[in-house]
Amino acid sequence: MTAVAVVDHGAGNLVSIAAALERAGADVRIVSDPDALADAAAVVLPGVGAVAAAMRGLRRTGMDAALAAWDGPLLGICVGLQVFFERSEEDGAVGLGLVAGTVERLSGRPLPHMGWNDVVHDGDPLFAGIPPGEPFYFVHSYAPVPDDAAVVAATTDHGGSFVSAVRAGRRVGVQFHPERSGWAGARLLENFLAEVEGAADAA
Amino acid sequence: MLRKRVIPCLDVADGRVVKGVNFVDLVDEGDPVELAARYVDEGADELCFLDITASHEGRGTLLELVRRTAETLTVPFTVGGGVASVDDMRAVLRAGADKVTVNTAAVLRPRLLLDCAEAFGRQCVVLAIDAKARDDGTWEVYTHGGRRETGIDAVAWAATGAALGAGEILLTSMDRDGTKDGYDLELLRAVRAAVDVPVVASGGAGEPDHMVAALRDGGADAVLAASIFHRREHSVGEVKARLAEAGIPVRIPGRAA
């Protein structure tokens, strides 16, 4: 089984992401100690709330530096994706800076953008077997604005198009919640694990 | 496009699903986790568990139920009932809930909404409002499970709550709750106009057309219902088919996992 480290930075719901990854076939460890990443084949960075709070949690344990140094497969979810970027408009928070760009407030209403919305992807392997336009569950008010359009893997519309999935090499991230998105979310997590296993086989 | 949501609600007392008319005369309607699984199979977009006993003894039972639900459910769920502090909310979120409703405690101490939003993000803070029509065409907030009047205007409270940190309003019409006469559309429209956050309509659903009305004419973002689903008078699938037919964007889960 693929050993997946789910990073606990103090905020949010780890029960549902851990259970969803286990259903997808992962051997899940919840970690807050940076040293624990050494044994993992992949890292999942979940998160709800705001970038500033997530970053405080990551800095407290030194996990911020460990994630920046981690060059294996990484999946960011919601605020876990937002912290990939350099800074957020929300409270002027500084992120990990793994991907060039910012995080900005959505223009659509109602806000938070809450519920199931269409994810139009470009055929990225993360979405194998999932038709473009399949709805996933979102709950957020901010979304990433990458500098380089080439990292955009999917977009969604809420009063204007926003980036709902990102791929920058082995770092991937989704603005929606695969652990709460029914069959399509389960498939996406399986695709991520398949990619991790493929990478391990190639190594 | 963002889809309108259909949310079966499970009123829970001592680990069982119950339902009463106008908040009294409770009847046992089944096992929460079993019902939850059935609703998800039928296409529920979210679920809502309201602990209507909210006693200290029942707290452990509730958290255990939340944990079991979180481990098996593949859609989001909201938990409410008796949440009076940041620590209460943390316990429910750590057990695996996606969102938590606050009601009485927020009326008594509005700052609770601010504190919870700061601690966990406003996206998981749901302000539940139990509202009852007054003779002058306005609505009054009731607390303590609908037993205590407050003199507070429900529409103004919704706006204040959203400004303080609520990321969603769960709006229950006490006049309609359990009656199956349809949602209070006037109340919905008034609150919808007062806030930018999503509004969930609750109280009065008796048939799928009531949901069409709440979403289309009332401006609700989601509809919540209990008894019509529990008693299998209408399935979630039937409701969504009717909504789609009426031109309302809904998610029809087509493929098996």
Tab-separated table of C-alpha atoms in Angstrom:
chain	number	residue	atom	x	y	z
A	1	MET	CA	0.000	0.000	0.000
A	2	THR	CA	1.117	3.519	-0.718
A	3	ALA	CA	2.217	5.377	2.405
A	4	VAL	CA	0.558	8.785	2.392
A	5	ALA	CA	1.367	11.458	4.964
A	6	VAL	CA	-1.598	13.738	5.667
A	7	VAL	CA	-0.294	16.955	7.199
A	8	ASP	CA	-2.068	18.095	10.366
A	9	HIS	CA	-1.555	21.823	10.839
A	10	GLY	CA	-4.118	22.196	13.581
A	11	ALA	CA	-7.148	23.403	11.660
A	12	GLY	CA	-9.734	21.308	9.971
A	13	ASN	CA	-11.232	18.008	9.378
A	14	LEU	CA	-8.767	15.164	8.964
A	15	VAL	CA	-11.250	12.339	9.531
A	16	SER	CA	-12.908	12.642	6.134
A	17	ILE	CA	-9.724	13.053	4.068
A	18	ALA	CA	-8.007	10.183	5.903
A	19	ALA	CA	-11.041	7.919	5.399
A	20	ALA	CA	-11.342	8.861	1.712
A	21	LEU	CA	-7.640	8.147	1.073
A	22	GLU	CA	-7.955	4.808	2.875
A	23	ARG	CA	-10.938	3.888	0.700
A	24	ALA	CA	-8.787	4.764	-2.329
A	25	GLY	CA	-6.159	2.273	-1.105
A	26	ALA	CA	-3.640	4.414	0.792
A	27	ASP	CA	-1.850	3.619	4.032
A	28	VAL	CA	-2.570	6.928	5.788
A	29	ARG	CA	-0.476	8.535	8.533
A	30	ILE	CA	-1.545	11.832	10.050
A	31	VAL	CA	1.667	13.788	10.636
A	32	SER	CA	2.672	17.076	12.199
A	33	ASP	CA	6.381	16.296	12.651
A	34	PRO	CA	8.432	17.193	9.528
A	35	ASP	CA	10.679	14.130	10.046
A	36	ALA	CA	7.659	11.900	9.403
A	37	LEU	CA	7.667	12.885	5.730
A	38	ALA	CA	10.818	10.790	5.199
A	39	ASP	CA	8.809	7.524	5.227
A	40	ALA	CA	6.042	8.767	2.935
A	41	ALA	CA	5.608	8.071	-0.770
A	42	ALA	CA	3.317	11.082	-1.063
A	43	VAL	CA	2.110	14.027	0.984
A	44	VAL	CA	-1.437	15.364	1.179
A	45	LEU	CA	-1.889	18.883	2.508
A	46	PRO	CA	-5.532	19.467	3.453
A	47	GLY	CA	-6.924	22.679	4.820
A	48	VAL	CA	-9.947	24.798	5.456
A	49	GLY	CA	-10.251	28.353	6.689
A	50	ALA	CA	-7.577	30.853	5.740
A	51	VAL	CA	-4.001	30.763	4.410
A	52	ALA	CA	-2.722	32.775	7.385
A	53	ALA	CA	-3.996	30.238	9.943
A	54	ALA	CA	-2.712	27.275	7.927
A	55	MET	CA	0.723	28.894	7.555
A	56	ARG	CA	0.892	29.603	11.300
A	57	GLY	CA	0.262	25.911	11.937
A	58	LEU	CA	2.891	24.847	9.382
A	59	ARG	CA	5.547	27.257	10.697
A	60	ARG	CA	4.967	26.222	14.310
A	61	THR	CA	6.265	22.724	13.561
A	62	GLY	CA	8.793	23.566	10.838
A	63	MET	CA	6.561	21.812	8.330
A	64	ASP	CA	6.733	24.866	6.025
A	65	ALA	CA	10.424	24.271	5.298
A	66	ALA	CA	9.892	20.504	5.060
A	67	LEU	CA	7.161	20.959	2.445
A	68	ALA	CA	9.303	23.387	0.442
A	69	ALA	CA	12.095	20.785	0.435
A	70	TRP	CA	9.749	17.867	-0.393
A	71	ASP	CA	10.194	16.914	-4.046
A	72	GLY	CA	7.906	13.865	-4.096
A	73	PRO	CA	4.216	13.849	-5.069
A	74	LEU	CA	2.210	16.476	-3.190
A	75	LEU	CA	-1.565	17.004	-3.273
A	76	GLY	CA	-2.968	20.234	-1.834
A	77	ILE	CA	-6.689	20.464	-1.096
A	78	CYS	CA	-8.580	23.775	-0.770
A	79	VAL	CA	-6.471	25.980	1.545
A	80	GLY	CA	-3.803	23.266	1.185
A	81	LEU	CA	-3.613	24.324	-2.473
A	82	GLN	CA	-3.773	28.031	-1.683
A	83	VAL	CA	-0.649	27.826	0.508
A	84	PHE	CA	1.360	26.651	-2.555
A	85	PHE	CA	1.330	30.280	-3.754
A	86	GLU	CA	3.384	33.295	-2.749
A	87	ARG	CA	0.714	35.305	-0.991
A	88	SER	CA	-3.018	35.649	-0.396
A	89	GLU	CA	-5.202	38.706	-0.632
A	90	GLU	CA	-6.928	37.400	2.514
A	91	ASP	CA	-5.213	39.170	5.437
A	92	GLY	CA	-2.130	39.702	3.204
A	93	ALA	CA	-0.900	36.241	4.209
A	94	VAL	CA	2.416	34.889	2.879
A	95	GLY	CA	2.313	31.326	1.516
A	96	LEU	CA	4.935	28.658	0.865
A	97	GLY	CA	5.821	30.107	-2.550
A	98	LEU	CA	6.081	26.699	-4.237
A	99	VAL	CA	4.203	28.040	-7.267
A	100	ALA	CA	4.390	31.621	-8.590
A	101	GLY	CA	1.168	33.551	-8.121
A	102	THR	CA	-1.346	34.833	-5.619
A	103	VAL	CA	-4.666	33.876	-4.033
A	104	GLU	CA	-7.566	36.245	-4.687
A	105	ARG	CA	-11.156	36.718	-3.594
A	106	LEU	CA	-13.866	35.362	-5.906
A	107	SER	CA	-16.165	37.861	-7.568
A	108	GLY	CA	-19.300	35.672	-7.655
A	109	ARG	CA	-22.204	35.619	-5.215
A	110	PRO	CA	-23.206	33.984	-2.964
A	111	LEU	CA	-19.914	33.934	-1.107
A	112	PRO	CA	-18.562	31.597	0.249
A	113	HIS	CA	-18.866	29.622	-2.995
A	114	MET	CA	-20.474	26.592	-1.399
A	115	GLY	CA	-21.776	23.484	-3.126
A	116	TRP	CA	-21.330	21.393	-6.267
A	117	ASN	CA	-19.945	23.099	-9.343
A	118	ASP	CA	-18.597	21.987	-12.727
A	119	VAL	CA	-14.867	21.346	-13.013
A	120	VAL	CA	-13.688	21.769	-16.596
A	121	HIS	CA	-10.305	20.050	-16.839
A	122	ASP	CA	-7.761	19.738	-19.635
A	123	GLY	CA	-7.308	15.958	-19.478
A	124	ASP	CA	-4.706	16.048	-16.697
A	125	PRO	CA	-4.075	12.473	-15.405
A	126	LEU	CA	-5.594	13.530	-12.064
A	127	PHE	CA	-8.968	13.563	-13.872
A	128	ALA	CA	-8.603	10.242	-15.725
A	129	GLY	CA	-12.052	8.678	-16.145
A	130	ILE	CA	-13.835	11.865	-15.055
A	131	PRO	CA	-15.683	13.793	-17.786
A	132	PRO	CA	-14.874	17.514	-18.137
A	133	GLY	CA	-17.663	19.450	-16.425
A	134	GLU	CA	-18.324	16.852	-13.708
A	135	PRO	CA	-19.399	18.636	-10.494
A	136	PHE	CA	-17.220	18.569	-7.379
A	137	TYR	CA	-17.936	20.013	-3.922
A	138	PHE	CA	-16.481	23.449	-3.149
A	139	VAL	CA	-16.484	25.601	-0.037
A	140	HIS	CA	-14.227	28.662	-0.221
A	141	SER	CA	-14.150	32.396	-0.899
A	142	TYR	CA	-10.651	32.680	-2.413
A	143	ALA	CA	-8.911	30.894	-5.294
A	144	PRO	CA	-5.404	30.789	-6.775
A	145	VAL	CA	-4.289	33.067	-9.613
A	146	PRO	CA	-1.085	31.475	-10.952
A	147	ASP	CA	1.427	33.647	-12.855
A	148	ASP	CA	2.004	30.865	-15.381
A	149	ALA	CA	-1.180	29.739	-17.172
A	150	ALA	CA	0.559	26.446	-18.000
A	151	VAL	CA	0.032	25.219	-14.412
A	152	VAL	CA	-3.777	25.483	-14.711
A	153	ALA	CA	-5.291	21.985	-14.890
A	154	ALA	CA	-8.966	22.908	-14.464
A	155	THR	CA	-11.284	25.886	-14.155
A	156	THR	CA	-14.731	26.513	-12.699
A	157	ASP	CA	-17.217	29.343	-13.064
A	158	HIS	CA	-18.727	31.374	-10.227
A	159	GLY	CA	-19.401	34.889	-11.425
A	160	GLY	CA	-16.340	34.476	-13.648
A	161	SER	CA	-13.856	31.697	-14.295
A	162	PHE	CA	-11.414	30.720	-11.554
A	163	VAL	CA	-8.649	28.122	-11.279
A	164	SER	CA	-9.957	24.953	-9.610
A	165	ALA	CA	-6.971	22.623	-10.171
A	166	VAL	CA	-3.241	23.163	-10.585
A	167	ARG	CA	-0.329	21.001	-11.706
A	168	ALA	CA	3.262	22.161	-11.261
A	169	GLY	CA	5.332	19.047	-11.861
A	170	ARG	CA	4.710	16.622	-9.019
A	171	ARG	CA	2.839	19.250	-7.055
A	172	VAL	CA	-0.869	19.101	-7.755
A	173	GLY	CA	-3.710	20.832	-6.011
A	174	VAL	CA	-7.466	21.163	-6.160
A	175	GLN	CA	-9.646	23.970	-4.844
A	176	PHE	CA	-12.601	21.601	-4.291
A	177	HIS	CA	-12.902	18.757	-1.766
A	178	PRO	CA	-12.383	15.347	-3.399
A	179	GLU	CA	-13.058	13.678	-0.036
A	180	ARG	CA	-16.577	15.112	-0.158
A	181	SER	CA	-17.271	14.871	-3.895
A	182	GLY	CA	-18.920	11.454	-4.277
A	183	TRP	CA	-17.677	9.034	-6.937
A	184	ALA	CA	-15.705	11.662	-8.892
A	185	GLY	CA	-13.743	12.742	-5.822
A	186	ALA	CA	-12.984	9.113	-4.971
A	187	ARG	CA	-11.758	8.570	-8.537
A	188	LEU	CA	-9.509	11.624	-8.353
A	189	LEU	CA	-7.844	10.339	-5.178
A	190	GLU	CA	-7.372	6.922	-6.825
A	191	ASN	CA	-5.778	8.677	-9.816
A	192	PHE	CA	-3.405	10.552	-7.511
A	193	LEU	CA	-2.371	7.301	-5.805
A	194	ALA	CA	-1.903	5.578	-9.178
A	195	GLU	CA	0.417	8.400	-10.196
A	196	VAL	CA	2.367	8.045	-6.932
A	197	GLU	CA	2.730	4.293	-7.490
A	198	GLY	CA	3.784	4.879	-11.114
A	199	ALA	CA	6.429	7.354	-9.960
A	200	ALA	CA	7.681	4.879	-7.349
A	201	ASP	CA	7.908	2.095	-9.992
A	202	ALA	CA	9.835	4.356	-12.359
A	203	ALA	CA	12.303	5.384	-9.648
B	1	MET	CA	-22.688	26.805	-12.736
B	2	LEU	CA	-23.141	26.345	-9.006
B	3	ARG	CA	-25.889	23.762	-8.459
B	4	LYS	CA	-28.735	24.224	-6.026
B	5	ARG	CA	-28.446	21.776	-3.140
B	6	VAL	CA	-30.932	19.306	-1.658
B	7	ILE	CA	-30.151	18.543	1.987
B	8	PRO	CA	-31.992	15.846	3.933
B	9	CYS	CA	-32.005	16.770	7.604
B	10	LEU	CA	-31.854	14.225	10.369
B	11	ASP	CA	-33.091	15.477	13.726
B	12	VAL	CA	-31.227	13.302	16.193
B	13	ALA	CA	-32.048	12.518	19.825
B	14	ASP	CA	-29.979	9.996	21.795
B	15	GLY	CA	-28.498	8.523	18.633
B	16	ARG	CA	-31.825	8.032	16.781
B	17	VAL	CA	-33.546	10.067	14.080
B	18	VAL	CA	-36.727	11.749	15.331
B	19	LYS	CA	-39.216	14.245	13.921
B	20	GLY	CA	-41.944	16.291	15.562
B	21	VAL	CA	-44.506	18.849	14.460
B	22	ASN	CA	-43.700	22.419	15.513
B	23	PHE	CA	-40.754	21.133	17.586
B	24	VAL	CA	-42.885	18.818	19.835
B	25	ASP	CA	-44.372	15.266	19.764
B	26	LEU	CA	-41.204	13.439	18.687
B	27	VAL	CA	-41.510	10.197	16.689
B	28	ASP	CA	-38.637	7.707	16.166
B	29	GLU	CA	-37.738	7.474	12.468
B	30	GLY	CA	-34.628	5.296	12.282
B	31	ASP	CA	-30.848	4.914	12.497
B	32	PRO	CA	-28.940	8.058	11.418
B	33	VAL	CA	-26.000	6.402	9.652
B	34	GLU	CA	-28.287	4.008	7.755
B	35	LEU	CA	-30.533	6.846	6.625
B	36	ALA	CA	-27.531	8.973	5.675
B	37	ALA	CA	-26.169	6.234	3.410
B	38	ARG	CA	-29.550	5.849	1.715
B	39	TYR	CA	-29.818	9.569	1.040
B	40	VAL	CA	-26.335	9.726	-0.474
B	41	ASP	CA	-27.211	6.817	-2.775
B	42	GLU	CA	-30.318	8.722	-3.854
B	43	GLY	CA	-28.287	11.831	-4.695
B	44	ALA	CA	-28.295	14.022	-1.565
B	45	ASP	CA	-25.834	16.910	-1.999
B	46	GLU	CA	-25.195	17.309	1.710
B	47	LEU	CA	-26.663	16.059	4.957
B	48	CYS	CA	-27.553	17.858	8.141
B	49	PHE	CA	-27.692	16.351	11.630
B	50	LEU	CA	-29.388	18.412	14.302
B	51	ASP	CA	-29.047	17.117	17.842
B	52	ILE	CA	-32.339	18.248	19.314
B	53	THR	CA	-31.709	16.933	22.807
B	54	ALA	CA	-28.307	18.599	23.086
B	55	SER	CA	-27.956	17.418	26.674
B	56	HIS	CA	-24.583	16.915	28.307
B	57	GLU	CA	-25.192	13.158	28.481
B	58	GLY	CA	-26.001	13.063	24.770
B	59	ARG	CA	-22.808	14.880	23.757
B	60	GLY	CA	-20.551	11.826	23.643
B	61	THR	CA	-23.205	9.913	21.702
B	62	LEU	CA	-23.381	12.732	19.169
B	63	LEU	CA	-19.599	12.948	18.663
B	64	GLU	CA	-19.439	9.190	18.184
B	65	LEU	CA	-22.207	9.461	15.580
B	66	VAL	CA	-20.336	12.285	13.818
B	67	ARG	CA	-17.168	10.202	13.696
B	68	ARG	CA	-18.951	7.140	12.266
B	69	THR	CA	-20.708	9.303	9.703
B	70	ALA	CA	-17.533	11.141	8.649
B	71	GLU	CA	-15.729	7.875	7.997
B	72	THR	CA	-18.353	6.534	5.602
B	73	LEU	CA	-19.971	9.573	3.997
B	74	THR	CA	-18.791	10.851	0.587
B	75	VAL	CA	-20.691	14.159	0.685
B	76	PRO	CA	-20.385	17.001	3.215
B	77	PHE	CA	-22.432	17.186	6.361
B	78	THR	CA	-23.408	19.791	8.905
B	79	VAL	CA	-23.922	19.147	12.607
B	80	GLY	CA	-25.791	21.322	15.043
B	81	GLY	CA	-27.415	21.460	18.413
B	82	GLY	CA	-26.085	22.794	21.666
B	83	VAL	CA	-22.865	24.295	20.298
B	84	ALA	CA	-22.115	27.083	22.765
B	85	SER	CA	-18.376	27.740	22.506
B	86	VAL	CA	-15.328	27.605	20.252
B	87	ASP	CA	-14.324	24.404	22.064
B	88	ASP	CA	-17.714	22.798	21.333
B	89	MET	CA	-17.283	23.619	17.668
B	90	ARG	CA	-13.719	22.319	17.621
B	91	ALA	CA	-14.886	18.975	19.066
B	92	VAL	CA	-17.529	18.532	16.377
B	93	LEU	CA	-15.154	19.568	13.556
B	94	ARG	CA	-12.378	17.319	14.826
B	95	ALA	CA	-14.882	14.440	14.919
B	96	GLY	CA	-15.301	14.988	11.180
B	97	ALA	CA	-18.172	17.400	10.557
B	98	ASP	CA	-17.706	19.798	7.632
B	99	LYS	CA	-19.897	22.562	9.049
B	100	VAL	CA	-21.401	23.344	12.424
B	101	THR	CA	-24.555	25.294	13.181
B	102	VAL	CA	-24.883	27.698	16.055
B	103	ASN	CA	-28.225	29.051	17.165
B	104	THR	CA	-29.116	30.005	20.742
B	105	ALA	CA	-25.521	30.600	21.859
B	106	ALA	CA	-24.921	33.074	19.026
B	107	VAL	CA	-28.038	35.059	19.958
B	108	LEU	CA	-26.898	35.217	23.573
B	109	ARG	CA	-23.316	36.092	22.583
B	110	PRO	CA	-22.970	37.208	18.927
B	111	ARG	CA	-19.181	37.387	19.307
B	112	LEU	CA	-19.182	33.580	19.205
B	113	LEU	CA	-19.643	33.796	15.409
B	114	LEU	CA	-16.569	35.997	15.099
B	115	ASP	CA	-14.493	33.743	17.352
B	116	CYS	CA	-15.514	30.575	15.497
B	117	ALA	CA	-14.884	32.135	12.079
B	118	GLU	CA	-11.430	33.274	13.227
B	119	ALA	CA	-10.594	29.852	14.625
B	120	PHE	CA	-11.911	27.644	11.809
B	121	GLY	CA	-12.874	29.858	8.871
B	122	ARG	CA	-16.331	31.175	8.140
B	123	GLN	CA	-17.025	28.409	5.620
B	124	CYS	CA	-17.783	25.977	8.444
B	125	VAL	CA	-19.851	28.356	10.587
B	126	VAL	CA	-23.576	28.071	9.895
B	127	LEU	CA	-25.962	30.406	11.680
B	128	ALA	CA	-29.253	28.585	12.320
B	129	ILE	CA	-32.187	30.942	12.751
B	130	ASP	CA	-35.603	29.795	13.978
B	131	ALA	CA	-38.017	32.515	12.861
B	132	LYS	CA	-41.701	33.058	13.527
B	133	ALA	CA	-43.950	35.525	11.732
B	134	ARG	CA	-45.224	38.555	13.656
B	135	ASP	CA	-48.527	40.307	12.914
B	136	ASP	CA	-46.743	43.316	11.397
B	137	GLY	CA	-45.213	41.299	8.533
B	138	THR	CA	-41.786	40.873	10.120
B	139	TRP	CA	-40.258	37.778	11.739
B	140	GLU	CA	-38.912	37.223	15.219
B	141	VAL	CA	-35.963	35.049	16.266
B	142	TYR	CA	-36.734	32.247	18.739
B	143	THR	CA	-34.104	30.354	20.708
B	144	HIS	CA	-33.861	27.258	22.912
B	145	GLY	CA	-35.323	24.952	20.268
B	146	GLY	CA	-38.099	27.387	19.442
B	147	ARG	CA	-39.296	27.760	23.016
B	148	ARG	CA	-38.115	31.267	23.817
B	149	GLU	CA	-38.911	34.527	22.067
B	150	THR	CA	-36.149	37.105	21.833
B	151	GLY	CA	-37.690	40.264	20.384
B	152	ILE	CA	-34.939	40.204	17.737
B	153	ASP	CA	-35.812	40.772	14.072
B	154	ALA	CA	-34.836	37.673	12.068
B	155	VAL	CA	-33.777	39.511	8.895
B	156	ALA	CA	-31.585	41.964	10.799
B	157	TRP	CA	-30.067	39.088	12.777
B	158	ALA	CA	-29.213	37.217	9.568
B	159	ALA	CA	-27.360	40.289	8.264
B	160	THR	CA	-25.534	40.812	11.568
B	161	GLY	CA	-24.626	37.125	11.765
B	162	ALA	CA	-23.209	37.059	8.245
B	163	ALA	CA	-21.214	40.225	8.930
B	164	LEU	CA	-19.781	38.705	12.118
B	165	GLY	CA	-18.638	35.441	10.572
B	166	ALA	CA	-21.442	33.085	9.561
B	167	GLY	CA	-20.667	31.526	6.177
B	168	GLU	CA	-24.190	30.251	5.658
B	169	ILE	CA	-27.676	30.858	7.049
B	170	LEU	CA	-29.940	27.912	7.878
B	171	LEU	CA	-33.332	29.582	7.982
B	172	THR	CA	-36.207	27.680	9.573
B	173	SER	CA	-39.758	28.947	9.508
B	174	MET	CA	-41.274	27.789	12.795
B	175	ASP	CA	-44.744	28.494	11.437
B	176	ARG	CA	-44.217	26.039	8.594
B	177	ASP	CA	-41.977	23.436	10.281
B	178	GLY	CA	-43.619	20.010	10.085
B	179	THR	CA	-46.786	21.341	8.434
B	180	LYS	CA	-45.977	20.398	4.799
B	181	ASP	CA	-47.582	23.648	3.635
B	182	GLY	CA	-44.444	24.788	1.789
B	183	TYR	CA	-41.522	27.021	2.760
B	184	ASP	CA	-42.116	30.613	3.879
B	185	LEU	CA	-41.112	32.333	0.633
B	186	GLU	CA	-41.520	35.871	1.982
B	187	LEU	CA	-39.118	35.134	4.818
B	188	LEU	CA	-36.658	33.580	2.369
B	189	ARG	CA	-36.760	36.544	0.019
B	190	ALA	CA	-36.274	39.001	2.860
B	191	VAL	CA	-33.211	37.171	4.219
B	192	ARG	CA	-31.790	36.482	0.735
B	193	ALA	CA	-31.875	40.219	0.039
B	194	ALA	CA	-30.119	41.000	3.321
B	195	VAL	CA	-27.053	38.717	3.026
B	196	ASP	CA	-24.397	37.629	0.478
B	197	VAL	CA	-23.805	34.214	2.060
B	198	PRO	CA	-25.742	31.090	0.996
B	199	VAL	CA	-29.237	30.692	2.470
B	200	VAL	CA	-30.694	27.254	3.195
B	201	ALA	CA	-34.511	27.076	3.304
B	202	SER	CA	-35.994	24.930	6.063
B	203	GLY	CA	-39.449	24.199	7.455
B	204	GLY	CA	-42.571	23.252	5.541
B	205	ALA	CA	-41.484	21.001	2.662
B	206	GLY	CA	-44.356	18.681	1.763
B	207	GLU	CA	-43.752	18.039	-1.920
B	208	PRO	CA	-41.081	18.618	-4.593
B	209	ASP	CA	-42.860	21.715	-5.930
B	210	HIS	CA	-42.325	23.431	-2.593
B	211	MET	CA	-38.595	23.075	-3.228
B	212	VAL	CA	-38.939	24.458	-6.737
B	213	ALA	CA	-40.648	27.499	-5.212
B	214	ALA	CA	-38.016	28.001	-2.483
B	215	LEU	CA	-35.112	27.821	-4.939
B	216	ARG	CA	-36.677	29.720	-7.835
B	217	ASP	CA	-39.053	32.198	-6.171
B	218	GLY	CA	-37.527	32.390	-2.689
B	219	GLY	CA	-33.953	32.728	-3.947
B	220	ALA	CA	-32.657	29.983	-1.642
B	221	ASP	CA	-29.330	28.315	-2.461
B	222	ALA	CA	-30.345	25.028	-0.896
B	223	VAL	CA	-33.436	23.323	0.475
B	224	LEU	CA	-33.510	21.262	3.613
B	225	ALA	CA	-36.238	18.763	4.490
B	226	ALA	CA	-36.747	15.926	6.929
B	227	SER	CA	-40.035	14.080	7.105
B	228	ILE	CA	-40.861	13.795	3.402
B	229	PHE	CA	-37.580	11.943	2.945
B	230	HIS	CA	-37.614	9.830	6.116
B	231	ARG	CA	-41.090	8.528	5.458
B	232	ARG	CA	-40.249	7.835	1.823
B	233	GLU	CA	-43.075	10.059	0.621
B	234	HIS	CA	-40.602	11.400	-1.938
B	235	SER	CA	-37.038	10.263	-2.616
B	236	VAL	CA	-34.164	12.712	-3.058
B	237	GLY	CA	-33.919	11.453	-6.632
B	238	GLU	CA	-37.562	12.316	-7.328
B	239	VAL	CA	-37.084	15.796	-5.905
B	240	LYS	CA	-34.019	16.432	-8.052
B	241	ALA	CA	-35.731	15.154	-11.183
B	242	ARG	CA	-38.568	17.603	-10.522
B	243	LEU	CA	-36.104	20.467	-9.909
B	244	ALA	CA	-34.250	19.683	-13.140
B	245	GLU	CA	-37.558	19.590	-15.024
B	246	ALA	CA	-38.338	23.058	-13.629
B	247	GLY	CA	-35.057	24.340	-15.066
B	248	ILE	CA	-33.185	24.574	-11.748
B	249	PRO	CA	-29.495	23.553	-11.948
B	250	VAL	CA	-29.029	20.461	-9.790
B	251	ARG	CA	-26.475	17.692	-9.630
B	252	ILE	CA	-27.781	14.354	-10.892
B	253	PRO	CA	-25.167	11.787	-9.904
B	254	GLY	CA	-25.084	9.531	-12.923
B	255	ARG	CA	-22.158	7.202	-12.381
B	256	ALA	CA	-21.475	4.640	-9.720
B	257	ALA	CA	-18.307	4.969	-7.652
